[in-house]
mmCIF file of the C-alpha atoms, coordinates in Angstrom:
data_MODEL
# 
_entry.id   MODEL 
# 
loop_
_atom_site.group_PDB 
_atom_site.id 
_atom_site.type_symbol 
_atom_site.label_atom_id 
_atom_site.label_alt_id 
_atom_site.label_comp_id 
_atom_site.label_asym_id 
_atom_site.label_entity_id 
_atom_site.label_seq_id 
_atom_site.pdbx_PDB_ins_code 
_atom_site.Cartn_x 
_atom_site.Cartn_y 
_atom_site.Cartn_z 
_atom_site.occupancy 
_atom_site.B_iso_or_equiv 
_atom_site.pdbx_formal_charge 
_atom_site.auth_seq_id 
_atom_site.auth_comp_id 
_atom_site.auth_asym_id 
_atom_site.auth_atom_id 
_atom_site.pdbx_PDB_model_num 
ATOM 1   C CA . UNK A 1 1   ? 11.555 -59.556 -21.908 1.00 0.00 ? 1   UNK A CA 1 
ATOM 2   C CA . UNK A 1 2   ? 9.116  -57.781 -24.196 1.00 0.00 ? 2   UNK A CA 1 
ATOM 3   C CA . UNK A 1 3   ? 8.705  -55.266 -21.519 1.00 0.00 ? 3   UNK A CA 1 
ATOM 4   C CA . UNK A 1 4   ? 12.297 -54.242 -21.449 1.00 0.00 ? 4   UNK A CA 1 
ATOM 5   C CA . UNK A 1 5   ? 12.404 -54.120 -24.858 1.00 0.00 ? 5   UNK A CA 1 
ATOM 6   C CA . UNK A 1 6   ? 9.615  -51.799 -25.055 1.00 0.00 ? 6   UNK A CA 1 
ATOM 7   C CA . UNK A 1 7   ? 11.161 -49.540 -22.195 1.00 0.00 ? 7   UNK A CA 1 
ATOM 8   C CA . UNK A 1 8   ? 14.456 -49.428 -24.187 1.00 0.00 ? 8   UNK A CA 1 
ATOM 9   C CA . UNK A 1 9   ? 12.919 -48.428 -27.348 1.00 0.00 ? 9   UNK A CA 1 
ATOM 10  C CA . UNK A 1 10  ? 10.900 -45.599 -25.520 1.00 0.00 ? 10  UNK A CA 1 
ATOM 11  C CA . UNK A 1 11  ? 14.191 -44.533 -23.838 1.00 0.00 ? 11  UNK A CA 1 
ATOM 12  C CA . UNK A 1 12  ? 15.906 -44.295 -27.079 1.00 0.00 ? 12  UNK A CA 1 
ATOM 13  C CA . UNK A 1 13  ? 12.865 -42.638 -28.807 1.00 0.00 ? 13  UNK A CA 1 
ATOM 14  C CA . UNK A 1 14  ? 12.882 -39.920 -25.898 1.00 0.00 ? 14  UNK A CA 1 
ATOM 15  C CA . UNK A 1 15  ? 16.341 -39.207 -26.357 1.00 0.00 ? 15  UNK A CA 1 
ATOM 16  C CA . UNK A 1 16  ? 16.090 -38.885 -29.968 1.00 0.00 ? 16  UNK A CA 1 
ATOM 17  C CA . UNK A 1 17  ? 13.307 -36.568 -29.647 1.00 0.00 ? 17  UNK A CA 1 
ATOM 18  C CA . UNK A 1 18  ? 15.001 -34.526 -27.186 1.00 0.00 ? 18  UNK A CA 1 
ATOM 19  C CA . UNK A 1 19  ? 18.151 -33.988 -29.521 1.00 0.00 ? 19  UNK A CA 1 
ATOM 20  C CA . UNK A 1 20  ? 15.974 -33.061 -32.461 1.00 0.00 ? 20  UNK A CA 1 
ATOM 21  C CA . UNK A 1 21  ? 13.415 -30.806 -31.074 1.00 0.00 ? 21  UNK A CA 1 
ATOM 22  C CA . UNK A 1 22  ? 14.607 -27.239 -31.880 1.00 0.00 ? 22  UNK A CA 1 
ATOM 23  C CA . UNK A 1 23  ? 15.095 -24.914 -28.594 1.00 0.00 ? 23  UNK A CA 1 
ATOM 24  C CA . UNK A 1 24  ? 13.384 -21.590 -28.450 1.00 0.00 ? 24  UNK A CA 1 
ATOM 25  C CA . UNK A 1 25  ? 15.942 -18.948 -29.308 1.00 0.00 ? 25  UNK A CA 1 
ATOM 26  C CA . UNK A 1 26  ? 17.306 -16.808 -26.664 1.00 0.00 ? 26  UNK A CA 1 
ATOM 27  C CA . UNK A 1 27  ? 15.967 -13.694 -28.852 1.00 0.00 ? 27  UNK A CA 1 
ATOM 28  C CA . UNK A 1 28  ? 13.304 -13.961 -30.809 1.00 0.00 ? 28  UNK A CA 1 
ATOM 29  C CA . UNK A 1 29  ? 13.128 -12.445 -34.469 1.00 0.00 ? 29  UNK A CA 1 
ATOM 30  C CA . UNK A 1 30  ? 10.223 -10.021 -33.565 1.00 0.00 ? 30  UNK A CA 1 
ATOM 31  C CA . UNK A 1 31  ? 12.232 -8.842  -30.294 1.00 0.00 ? 31  UNK A CA 1 
ATOM 32  C CA . UNK A 1 32  ? 15.414 -8.380  -32.781 1.00 0.00 ? 32  UNK A CA 1 
ATOM 33  C CA . UNK A 1 33  ? 13.315 -5.902  -35.231 1.00 0.00 ? 33  UNK A CA 1 
ATOM 34  C CA . UNK A 1 34  ? 11.810 -4.170  -32.251 1.00 0.00 ? 34  UNK A CA 1 
ATOM 35  C CA . UNK A 1 35  ? 15.337 -3.493  -30.741 1.00 0.00 ? 35  UNK A CA 1 
ATOM 36  C CA . UNK A 1 36  ? 17.143 -2.761  -34.010 1.00 0.00 ? 36  UNK A CA 1 
ATOM 37  C CA . UNK A 1 37  ? 14.321 0.236   -34.757 1.00 0.00 ? 37  UNK A CA 1 
ATOM 38  C CA . UNK A 1 38  ? 15.295 1.674   -31.444 1.00 0.00 ? 38  UNK A CA 1 
ATOM 39  C CA . UNK A 1 39  ? 18.981 1.526   -32.397 1.00 0.00 ? 39  UNK A CA 1 
ATOM 40  C CA . UNK A 1 40  ? 18.122 3.505   -35.550 1.00 0.00 ? 40  UNK A CA 1 
ATOM 41  C CA . UNK A 1 41  ? 15.875 5.721   -33.650 1.00 0.00 ? 41  UNK A CA 1 
ATOM 42  C CA . UNK A 1 42  ? 18.080 6.766   -30.911 1.00 0.00 ? 42  UNK A CA 1 
ATOM 43  C CA . UNK A 1 43  ? 21.051 7.600   -33.438 1.00 0.00 ? 43  UNK A CA 1 
ATOM 44  C CA . UNK A 1 44  ? 22.404 4.466   -34.900 1.00 0.00 ? 44  UNK A CA 1 
ATOM 45  C CA . UNK A 1 45  ? 24.954 1.519   -34.139 1.00 0.00 ? 45  UNK A CA 1 
ATOM 46  C CA . UNK A 1 46  ? 27.864 3.483   -35.181 1.00 0.00 ? 46  UNK A CA 1 
ATOM 47  C CA . UNK A 1 47  ? 27.042 6.700   -33.279 1.00 0.00 ? 47  UNK A CA 1 
ATOM 48  C CA . UNK A 1 48  ? 26.148 4.521   -29.813 1.00 0.00 ? 48  UNK A CA 1 
ATOM 49  C CA . UNK A 1 49  ? 29.553 2.751   -30.665 1.00 0.00 ? 49  UNK A CA 1 
ATOM 50  C CA . UNK A 1 50  ? 31.536 6.010   -30.085 1.00 0.00 ? 50  UNK A CA 1 
ATOM 51  C CA . UNK A 1 51  ? 30.403 6.259   -26.738 1.00 0.00 ? 51  UNK A CA 1 
ATOM 52  C CA . UNK A 1 52  ? 33.430 4.781   -24.729 1.00 0.00 ? 52  UNK A CA 1 
ATOM 53  C CA . UNK A 1 53  ? 32.177 6.541   -21.216 1.00 0.00 ? 53  UNK A CA 1 
ATOM 54  C CA . UNK A 1 54  ? 29.516 8.703   -19.709 1.00 0.00 ? 54  UNK A CA 1 
ATOM 55  C CA . UNK A 1 55  ? 29.323 11.275  -16.974 1.00 0.00 ? 55  UNK A CA 1 
ATOM 56  C CA . UNK A 1 56  ? 25.831 12.323  -15.922 1.00 0.00 ? 56  UNK A CA 1 
ATOM 57  C CA . UNK A 1 57  ? 25.147 15.026  -13.451 1.00 0.00 ? 57  UNK A CA 1 
ATOM 58  C CA . UNK A 1 58  ? 21.488 15.865  -12.148 1.00 0.00 ? 58  UNK A CA 1 
ATOM 59  C CA . UNK A 1 59  ? 18.992 15.929  -9.573  1.00 0.00 ? 59  UNK A CA 1 
ATOM 60  C CA . UNK A 1 60  ? 17.184 13.406  -7.680  1.00 0.00 ? 60  UNK A CA 1 
ATOM 61  C CA . UNK A 1 61  ? 13.925 14.047  -6.246  1.00 0.00 ? 61  UNK A CA 1 
ATOM 62  C CA . UNK A 1 62  ? 12.206 11.836  -3.492  1.00 0.00 ? 62  UNK A CA 1 
ATOM 63  C CA . UNK A 1 63  ? 8.371  12.995  -3.700  1.00 0.00 ? 63  UNK A CA 1 
ATOM 64  C CA . UNK A 1 64  ? 6.435  10.846  -1.384  1.00 0.00 ? 64  UNK A CA 1 
ATOM 65  C CA . UNK A 1 65  ? 4.076  12.947  0.305   1.00 0.00 ? 65  UNK A CA 1 
ATOM 66  C CA . UNK A 1 66  ? 3.624  10.176  3.325   1.00 0.00 ? 66  UNK A CA 1 
ATOM 67  C CA . UNK A 1 67  ? 7.257  10.721  4.379   1.00 0.00 ? 67  UNK A CA 1 
ATOM 68  C CA . UNK A 1 68  ? 6.832  14.742  4.132   1.00 0.00 ? 68  UNK A CA 1 
ATOM 69  C CA . UNK A 1 69  ? 7.700  17.549  1.628   1.00 0.00 ? 69  UNK A CA 1 
ATOM 70  C CA . UNK A 1 70  ? 9.634  16.703  -1.479  1.00 0.00 ? 70  UNK A CA 1 
ATOM 71  C CA . UNK A 1 71  ? 13.456 16.415  -0.862  1.00 0.00 ? 71  UNK A CA 1 
ATOM 72  C CA . UNK A 1 72  ? 15.984 16.983  -3.409  1.00 0.00 ? 72  UNK A CA 1 
ATOM 73  C CA . UNK A 1 73  ? 19.935 16.313  -3.716  1.00 0.00 ? 73  UNK A CA 1 
ATOM 74  C CA . UNK A 1 74  ? 22.452 16.447  -6.500  1.00 0.00 ? 74  UNK A CA 1 
ATOM 75  C CA . UNK A 1 75  ? 24.154 13.343  -7.820  1.00 0.00 ? 75  UNK A CA 1 
ATOM 76  C CA . UNK A 1 76  ? 26.895 12.505  -10.153 1.00 0.00 ? 76  UNK A CA 1 
ATOM 77  C CA . UNK A 1 77  ? 27.204 9.250   -12.513 1.00 0.00 ? 77  UNK A CA 1 
ATOM 78  C CA . UNK A 1 78  ? 30.054 7.627   -13.967 1.00 0.00 ? 78  UNK A CA 1 
ATOM 79  C CA . UNK A 1 79  ? 29.900 4.934   -16.045 1.00 0.00 ? 79  UNK A CA 1 
ATOM 80  C CA . UNK A 1 80  ? 31.610 2.967   -19.190 1.00 0.00 ? 80  UNK A CA 1 
ATOM 81  C CA . UNK A 1 81  ? 31.200 0.779   -21.968 1.00 0.00 ? 81  UNK A CA 1 
ATOM 82  C CA . UNK A 1 82  ? 32.396 -2.317  -20.125 1.00 0.00 ? 82  UNK A CA 1 
ATOM 83  C CA . UNK A 1 83  ? 29.085 -2.134  -17.941 1.00 0.00 ? 83  UNK A CA 1 
ATOM 84  C CA . UNK A 1 84  ? 31.094 -0.563  -14.773 1.00 0.00 ? 84  UNK A CA 1 
ATOM 85  C CA . UNK A 1 85  ? 29.105 2.314   -13.305 1.00 0.00 ? 85  UNK A CA 1 
ATOM 86  C CA . UNK A 1 86  ? 28.814 4.448   -10.024 1.00 0.00 ? 86  UNK A CA 1 
ATOM 87  C CA . UNK A 1 87  ? 26.154 6.867   -8.678  1.00 0.00 ? 87  UNK A CA 1 
ATOM 88  C CA . UNK A 1 88  ? 27.152 9.176   -5.773  1.00 0.00 ? 88  UNK A CA 1 
ATOM 89  C CA . UNK A 1 89  ? 25.333 11.769  -3.801  1.00 0.00 ? 89  UNK A CA 1 
ATOM 90  C CA . UNK A 1 90  ? 25.717 13.448  -0.513  1.00 0.00 ? 90  UNK A CA 1 
ATOM 91  C CA . UNK A 1 91  ? 23.786 10.333  1.520   1.00 0.00 ? 91  UNK A CA 1 
ATOM 92  C CA . UNK A 1 92  ? 24.872 7.342   -0.695  1.00 0.00 ? 92  UNK A CA 1 
ATOM 93  C CA . UNK A 1 93  ? 26.783 5.724   -3.509  1.00 0.00 ? 93  UNK A CA 1 
ATOM 94  C CA . UNK A 1 94  ? 26.137 2.713   -5.381  1.00 0.00 ? 94  UNK A CA 1 
ATOM 95  C CA . UNK A 1 95  ? 27.112 0.700   -8.563  1.00 0.00 ? 95  UNK A CA 1 
ATOM 96  C CA . UNK A 1 96  ? 28.679 -1.975  -10.259 1.00 0.00 ? 96  UNK A CA 1 
ATOM 97  C CA . UNK A 1 97  ? 32.347 -2.936  -10.421 1.00 0.00 ? 97  UNK A CA 1 
ATOM 98  C CA . UNK A 1 98  ? 34.424 -5.970  -11.368 1.00 0.00 ? 98  UNK A CA 1 
ATOM 99  C CA . UNK A 1 99  ? 33.415 -7.703  -8.495  1.00 0.00 ? 99  UNK A CA 1 
ATOM 100 C CA . UNK A 1 100 ? 29.666 -7.283  -8.611  1.00 0.00 ? 100 UNK A CA 1 
ATOM 101 C CA . UNK A 1 101 ? 27.057 -4.729  -7.099  1.00 0.00 ? 101 UNK A CA 1 
ATOM 102 C CA . UNK A 1 102 ? 27.394 -2.710  -4.064  1.00 0.00 ? 102 UNK A CA 1 
ATOM 103 C CA . UNK A 1 103 ? 26.204 0.219   -1.778  1.00 0.00 ? 103 UNK A CA 1 
ATOM 104 C CA . UNK A 1 104 ? 27.588 2.614   0.504   1.00 0.00 ? 104 UNK A CA 1 
ATOM 105 C CA . UNK A 1 105 ? 25.390 4.423   3.055   1.00 0.00 ? 105 UNK A CA 1 
ATOM 106 C CA . UNK A 1 106 ? 25.025 5.715   6.607   1.00 0.00 ? 106 UNK A CA 1 
ATOM 107 C CA . UNK A 1 107 ? 24.599 1.733   7.414   1.00 0.00 ? 107 UNK A CA 1 
ATOM 108 C CA . UNK A 1 108 ? 28.017 1.052   6.042   1.00 0.00 ? 108 UNK A CA 1 
ATOM 109 C CA . UNK A 1 109 ? 29.376 -0.656  2.837   1.00 0.00 ? 109 UNK A CA 1 
ATOM 110 C CA . UNK A 1 110 ? 27.899 -3.735  1.742   1.00 0.00 ? 110 UNK A CA 1 
ATOM 111 C CA . UNK A 1 111 ? 27.464 -6.336  -1.262  1.00 0.00 ? 111 UNK A CA 1 
ATOM 112 C CA . UNK A 1 112 ? 24.095 -5.166  -3.090  1.00 0.00 ? 112 UNK A CA 1 
ATOM 113 C CA . UNK A 1 113 ? 22.709 -7.699  -5.407  1.00 0.00 ? 113 UNK A CA 1 
ATOM 114 C CA . UNK A 1 114 ? 19.988 -5.433  -7.007  1.00 0.00 ? 114 UNK A CA 1 
ATOM 115 C CA . UNK A 1 115 ? 22.721 -3.583  -8.899  1.00 0.00 ? 115 UNK A CA 1 
ATOM 116 C CA . UNK A 1 116 ? 23.606 -6.683  -10.957 1.00 0.00 ? 116 UNK A CA 1 
ATOM 117 C CA . UNK A 1 117 ? 21.818 -6.479  -14.550 1.00 0.00 ? 117 UNK A CA 1 
ATOM 118 C CA . UNK A 1 118 ? 19.910 -3.380  -12.778 1.00 0.00 ? 118 UNK A CA 1 
ATOM 119 C CA . UNK A 1 119 ? 17.754 -0.898  -14.774 1.00 0.00 ? 119 UNK A CA 1 
ATOM 120 C CA . UNK A 1 120 ? 19.593 2.039   -13.795 1.00 0.00 ? 120 UNK A CA 1 
ATOM 121 C CA . UNK A 1 121 ? 22.929 0.381   -15.245 1.00 0.00 ? 121 UNK A CA 1 
ATOM 122 C CA . UNK A 1 122 ? 21.004 -0.196  -18.380 1.00 0.00 ? 122 UNK A CA 1 
ATOM 123 C CA . UNK A 1 123 ? 20.163 3.350   -18.618 1.00 0.00 ? 123 UNK A CA 1 
ATOM 124 C CA . UNK A 1 124 ? 23.588 4.688   -17.609 1.00 0.00 ? 124 UNK A CA 1 
ATOM 125 C CA . UNK A 1 125 ? 25.776 2.174   -19.650 1.00 0.00 ? 125 UNK A CA 1 
ATOM 126 C CA . UNK A 1 126 ? 26.748 4.403   -22.991 1.00 0.00 ? 126 UNK A CA 1 
ATOM 127 C CA . UNK A 1 127 ? 26.687 1.260   -24.886 1.00 0.00 ? 127 UNK A CA 1 
ATOM 128 C CA . UNK A 1 128 ? 24.031 -0.922  -22.921 1.00 0.00 ? 128 UNK A CA 1 
ATOM 129 C CA . UNK A 1 129 ? 21.801 -1.566  -26.061 1.00 0.00 ? 129 UNK A CA 1 
ATOM 130 C CA . UNK A 1 130 ? 24.684 -2.871  -28.400 1.00 0.00 ? 130 UNK A CA 1 
ATOM 131 C CA . UNK A 1 131 ? 25.706 -5.639  -25.168 1.00 0.00 ? 131 UNK A CA 1 
ATOM 132 C CA . UNK A 1 132 ? 22.080 -6.347  -23.998 1.00 0.00 ? 132 UNK A CA 1 
ATOM 133 C CA . UNK A 1 133 ? 23.092 -10.047 -22.935 1.00 0.00 ? 133 UNK A CA 1 
ATOM 134 C CA . UNK A 1 134 ? 24.893 -8.124  -19.800 1.00 0.00 ? 134 UNK A CA 1 
ATOM 135 C CA . UNK A 1 135 ? 21.297 -7.193  -18.752 1.00 0.00 ? 135 UNK A CA 1 
ATOM 136 C CA . UNK A 1 136 ? 18.699 -9.168  -20.174 1.00 0.00 ? 136 UNK A CA 1 
ATOM 137 C CA . UNK A 1 137 ? 19.701 -13.015 -21.240 1.00 0.00 ? 137 UNK A CA 1 
ATOM 138 C CA . UNK A 1 138 ? 16.164 -13.703 -22.971 1.00 0.00 ? 138 UNK A CA 1 
ATOM 139 C CA . UNK A 1 139 ? 14.212 -11.191 -25.214 1.00 0.00 ? 139 UNK A CA 1 
ATOM 140 C CA . UNK A 1 140 ? 10.830 -12.335 -26.769 1.00 0.00 ? 140 UNK A CA 1 
ATOM 141 C CA . UNK A 1 141 ? 8.195  -10.264 -28.522 1.00 0.00 ? 141 UNK A CA 1 
ATOM 142 C CA . UNK A 1 142 ? 5.248  -9.625  -26.174 1.00 0.00 ? 142 UNK A CA 1 
ATOM 143 C CA . UNK A 1 143 ? 1.833  -8.070  -26.123 1.00 0.00 ? 143 UNK A CA 1 
ATOM 144 C CA . UNK A 1 144 ? 0.962  -4.498  -27.432 1.00 0.00 ? 144 UNK A CA 1 
ATOM 145 C CA . UNK A 1 145 ? -1.004 -2.302  -25.335 1.00 0.00 ? 145 UNK A CA 1 
ATOM 146 C CA . UNK A 1 146 ? -1.512 1.252   -24.210 1.00 0.00 ? 146 UNK A CA 1 
ATOM 147 C CA . UNK A 1 147 ? 0.585  2.999   -21.675 1.00 0.00 ? 147 UNK A CA 1 
ATOM 148 C CA . UNK A 1 148 ? 0.321  6.545   -20.649 1.00 0.00 ? 148 UNK A CA 1 
ATOM 149 C CA . UNK A 1 149 ? -1.893 7.208   -23.619 1.00 0.00 ? 149 UNK A CA 1 
ATOM 150 C CA . UNK A 1 150 ? 0.723  5.528   -25.912 1.00 0.00 ? 150 UNK A CA 1 
ATOM 151 C CA . UNK A 1 151 ? 0.559  2.385   -28.065 1.00 0.00 ? 151 UNK A CA 1 
ATOM 152 C CA . UNK A 1 152 ? 3.749  0.284   -27.110 1.00 0.00 ? 152 UNK A CA 1 
ATOM 153 C CA . UNK A 1 153 ? 5.170  -3.262  -27.934 1.00 0.00 ? 153 UNK A CA 1 
ATOM 154 C CA . UNK A 1 154 ? 6.489  -5.257  -25.043 1.00 0.00 ? 154 UNK A CA 1 
ATOM 155 C CA . UNK A 1 155 ? 9.775  -7.248  -25.021 1.00 0.00 ? 155 UNK A CA 1 
ATOM 156 C CA . UNK A 1 156 ? 9.724  -9.574  -22.428 1.00 0.00 ? 156 UNK A CA 1 
ATOM 157 C CA . UNK A 1 157 ? 13.047 -10.771 -20.856 1.00 0.00 ? 157 UNK A CA 1 
ATOM 158 C CA . UNK A 1 158 ? 14.264 -13.443 -18.587 1.00 0.00 ? 158 UNK A CA 1 
ATOM 159 C CA . UNK A 1 159 ? 13.601 -11.461 -15.486 1.00 0.00 ? 159 UNK A CA 1 
ATOM 160 C CA . UNK A 1 160 ? 10.245 -10.795 -13.772 1.00 0.00 ? 160 UNK A CA 1 
ATOM 161 C CA . UNK A 1 161 ? 7.928  -9.331  -16.202 1.00 0.00 ? 161 UNK A CA 1 
ATOM 162 C CA . UNK A 1 162 ? 6.433  -6.594  -13.987 1.00 0.00 ? 162 UNK A CA 1 
ATOM 163 C CA . UNK A 1 163 ? 9.764  -4.915  -13.418 1.00 0.00 ? 163 UNK A CA 1 
ATOM 164 C CA . UNK A 1 164 ? 11.791 -5.849  -16.362 1.00 0.00 ? 164 UNK A CA 1 
ATOM 165 C CA . UNK A 1 165 ? 9.461  -5.888  -19.297 1.00 0.00 ? 165 UNK A CA 1 
ATOM 166 C CA . UNK A 1 166 ? 11.075 -3.488  -22.094 1.00 0.00 ? 166 UNK A CA 1 
ATOM 167 C CA . UNK A 1 167 ? 8.112  -1.177  -23.542 1.00 0.00 ? 167 UNK A CA 1 
ATOM 168 C CA . UNK A 1 168 ? 8.831  0.333   -26.809 1.00 0.00 ? 168 UNK A CA 1 
ATOM 169 C CA . UNK A 1 169 ? 6.749  3.207   -28.273 1.00 0.00 ? 169 UNK A CA 1 
ATOM 170 C CA . UNK A 1 170 ? 5.084  2.141   -31.620 1.00 0.00 ? 170 UNK A CA 1 
ATOM 171 C CA . UNK A 1 171 ? 5.268  5.745   -33.026 1.00 0.00 ? 171 UNK A CA 1 
ATOM 172 C CA . UNK A 1 172 ? 8.741  6.840   -32.020 1.00 0.00 ? 172 UNK A CA 1 
ATOM 173 C CA . UNK A 1 173 ? 10.616 3.239   -31.657 1.00 0.00 ? 173 UNK A CA 1 
ATOM 174 C CA . UNK A 1 174 ? 11.927 4.712   -28.258 1.00 0.00 ? 174 UNK A CA 1 
ATOM 175 C CA . UNK A 1 175 ? 11.806 2.798   -24.872 1.00 0.00 ? 175 UNK A CA 1 
ATOM 176 C CA . UNK A 1 176 ? 8.734  4.533   -22.829 1.00 0.00 ? 176 UNK A CA 1 
ATOM 177 C CA . UNK A 1 177 ? 9.099  2.190   -19.828 1.00 0.00 ? 177 UNK A CA 1 
ATOM 178 C CA . UNK A 1 178 ? 10.952 -0.471  -18.135 1.00 0.00 ? 178 UNK A CA 1 
ATOM 179 C CA . UNK A 1 179 ? 8.589  -2.548  -16.381 1.00 0.00 ? 179 UNK A CA 1 
ATOM 180 C CA . UNK A 1 180 ? 5.311  -0.921  -14.863 1.00 0.00 ? 180 UNK A CA 1 
ATOM 181 C CA . UNK A 1 181 ? 7.032  1.571   -12.842 1.00 0.00 ? 181 UNK A CA 1 
ATOM 182 C CA . UNK A 1 182 ? 9.803  3.122   -14.556 1.00 0.00 ? 182 UNK A CA 1 
ATOM 183 C CA . UNK A 1 183 ? 8.888  5.899   -17.014 1.00 0.00 ? 183 UNK A CA 1 
ATOM 184 C CA . UNK A 1 184 ? 11.816 6.998   -19.329 1.00 0.00 ? 184 UNK A CA 1 
ATOM 185 C CA . UNK A 1 185 ? 10.939 10.803  -20.588 1.00 0.00 ? 185 UNK A CA 1 
ATOM 186 C CA . UNK A 1 186 ? 12.499 13.912  -22.208 1.00 0.00 ? 186 UNK A CA 1 
ATOM 187 C CA . UNK A 1 187 ? 14.725 12.200  -24.895 1.00 0.00 ? 187 UNK A CA 1 
ATOM 188 C CA . UNK A 1 188 ? 17.315 14.616  -26.017 1.00 0.00 ? 188 UNK A CA 1 
ATOM 189 C CA . UNK A 1 189 ? 20.374 14.176  -28.331 1.00 0.00 ? 189 UNK A CA 1 
ATOM 190 C CA . UNK A 1 190 ? 23.688 14.224  -26.857 1.00 0.00 ? 190 UNK A CA 1 
ATOM 191 C CA . UNK A 1 191 ? 26.645 13.340  -29.122 1.00 0.00 ? 191 UNK A CA 1 
ATOM 192 C CA . UNK A 1 192 ? 24.440 11.934  -31.712 1.00 0.00 ? 192 UNK A CA 1 
ATOM 193 C CA . UNK A 1 193 ? 22.297 9.712   -29.587 1.00 0.00 ? 193 UNK A CA 1 
ATOM 194 C CA . UNK A 1 194 ? 19.097 10.167  -27.981 1.00 0.00 ? 194 UNK A CA 1 
ATOM 195 C CA . UNK A 1 195 ? 18.964 9.708   -24.195 1.00 0.00 ? 195 UNK A CA 1 
ATOM 196 C CA . UNK A 1 196 ? 16.179 10.056  -21.471 1.00 0.00 ? 196 UNK A CA 1 
ATOM 197 C CA . UNK A 1 197 ? 16.673 13.232  -19.209 1.00 0.00 ? 197 UNK A CA 1 
ATOM 198 C CA . UNK A 1 198 ? 13.874 12.359  -16.887 1.00 0.00 ? 198 UNK A CA 1 
ATOM 199 C CA . UNK A 1 199 ? 13.543 9.126   -15.367 1.00 0.00 ? 199 UNK A CA 1 
ATOM 200 C CA . UNK A 1 200 ? 10.234 8.362   -12.929 1.00 0.00 ? 200 UNK A CA 1 
ATOM 201 C CA . UNK A 1 201 ? 10.730 5.598   -10.402 1.00 0.00 ? 201 UNK A CA 1 
ATOM 202 C CA . UNK A 1 202 ? 7.274  4.928   -9.002  1.00 0.00 ? 202 UNK A CA 1 
ATOM 203 C CA . UNK A 1 203 ? 7.280  4.223   -5.339  1.00 0.00 ? 203 UNK A CA 1 
ATOM 204 C CA . UNK A 1 204 ? 4.610  3.349   -2.941  1.00 0.00 ? 204 UNK A CA 1 
ATOM 205 C CA . UNK A 1 205 ? 2.910  6.547   -2.216  1.00 0.00 ? 205 UNK A CA 1 
ATOM 206 C CA . UNK A 1 206 ? 4.728  8.758   -4.976  1.00 0.00 ? 206 UNK A CA 1 
ATOM 207 C CA . UNK A 1 207 ? 7.988  8.537   -6.975  1.00 0.00 ? 207 UNK A CA 1 
ATOM 208 C CA . UNK A 1 208 ? 11.721 9.043   -6.972  1.00 0.00 ? 208 UNK A CA 1 
ATOM 209 C CA . UNK A 1 209 ? 12.515 11.385  -10.003 1.00 0.00 ? 209 UNK A CA 1 
ATOM 210 C CA . UNK A 1 210 ? 15.654 11.574  -11.578 1.00 0.00 ? 210 UNK A CA 1 
ATOM 211 C CA . UNK A 1 211 ? 16.193 14.522  -13.530 1.00 0.00 ? 211 UNK A CA 1 
ATOM 212 C CA . UNK A 1 212 ? 19.289 14.746  -15.658 1.00 0.00 ? 212 UNK A CA 1 
ATOM 213 C CA . UNK A 1 213 ? 20.978 18.227  -16.256 1.00 0.00 ? 213 UNK A CA 1 
ATOM 214 C CA . UNK A 1 214 ? 23.957 17.482  -18.051 1.00 0.00 ? 214 UNK A CA 1 
ATOM 215 C CA . UNK A 1 215 ? 25.714 14.658  -19.779 1.00 0.00 ? 215 UNK A CA 1 
ATOM 216 C CA . UNK A 1 216 ? 29.231 14.363  -21.348 1.00 0.00 ? 216 UNK A CA 1 
ATOM 217 C CA . UNK A 1 217 ? 30.970 11.343  -23.162 1.00 0.00 ? 217 UNK A CA 1 
ATOM 218 C CA . UNK A 1 218 ? 34.186 9.887   -23.785 1.00 0.00 ? 218 UNK A CA 1 
ATOM 219 C CA . UNK A 1 219 ? 36.257 11.247  -20.937 1.00 0.00 ? 219 UNK A CA 1 
ATOM 220 C CA . UNK A 1 220 ? 39.080 8.861   -19.594 1.00 0.00 ? 220 UNK A CA 1 
ATOM 221 C CA . UNK A 1 221 ? 37.630 7.190   -16.208 1.00 0.00 ? 221 UNK A CA 1 
ATOM 222 C CA . UNK A 1 222 ? 39.991 5.097   -14.333 1.00 0.00 ? 222 UNK A CA 1 
ATOM 223 C CA . UNK A 1 223 ? 38.844 1.436   -13.531 1.00 0.00 ? 223 UNK A CA 1 
ATOM 224 C CA . UNK A 1 224 ? 39.474 2.356   -9.847  1.00 0.00 ? 224 UNK A CA 1 
ATOM 225 C CA . UNK A 1 225 ? 36.544 4.934   -9.852  1.00 0.00 ? 225 UNK A CA 1 
ATOM 226 C CA . UNK A 1 226 ? 33.981 2.080   -10.039 1.00 0.00 ? 226 UNK A CA 1 
ATOM 227 C CA . UNK A 1 227 ? 35.281 0.442   -6.963  1.00 0.00 ? 227 UNK A CA 1 
ATOM 228 C CA . UNK A 1 228 ? 33.679 0.299   -3.930  1.00 0.00 ? 228 UNK A CA 1 
ATOM 229 C CA . UNK A 1 229 ? 34.887 2.529   -1.162  1.00 0.00 ? 229 UNK A CA 1 
ATOM 230 C CA . UNK A 1 230 ? 36.422 -0.491  0.775   1.00 0.00 ? 230 UNK A CA 1 
ATOM 231 C CA . UNK A 1 231 ? 38.753 -1.228  -2.179  1.00 0.00 ? 231 UNK A CA 1 
ATOM 232 C CA . UNK A 1 232 ? 39.431 2.487   -2.535  1.00 0.00 ? 232 UNK A CA 1 
ATOM 233 C CA . UNK A 1 233 ? 40.335 2.993   0.943   1.00 0.00 ? 233 UNK A CA 1 
# 
């Protein structure tokens, strides 16, 4: 009988502890401070909130010597503040619509989970930093270190730290890298907001370089523009 009472007491105690133990917040205060400084550095919340859509035109260079000489192709990106976006070139299209991620190329049209909460979506979305929960459910302050001769502060997210840590330059407060393989460079101001105009995607044996030549904002983009080709057809 005493054993049963002891077990019941232990169960009640564990339940009380679990109910009263404070859970770790999804966003730490240190991470929030770093993110707020980034928002201010690129132009401020009000300026970002004015951007309802974004159209990007540029060049994608595949520079992987083991595959041959560098190749270049033009691309266009359409994105809106709801988090929908579409990347299109002569050889492929991919994006995120109301049904999820998708890709269309010479192999056909298919579901592509990699485009859900993707890094390219985060970069293209004109208001991504104002609704970070769409991309990174948790943000906590990480370590400080040197990356490419710059002192940076890491913000760890709920995703693989090798690929999805946000690295903020301590001098400029801008995002320098996402993970250890994507570099964001050549920030320029467009409609009051700083936007990276060069994205270096590290690949085995080289890199894919996204050169942004022009950006325009606030054009009306129909929802159908973001639908995967099978829906449009």
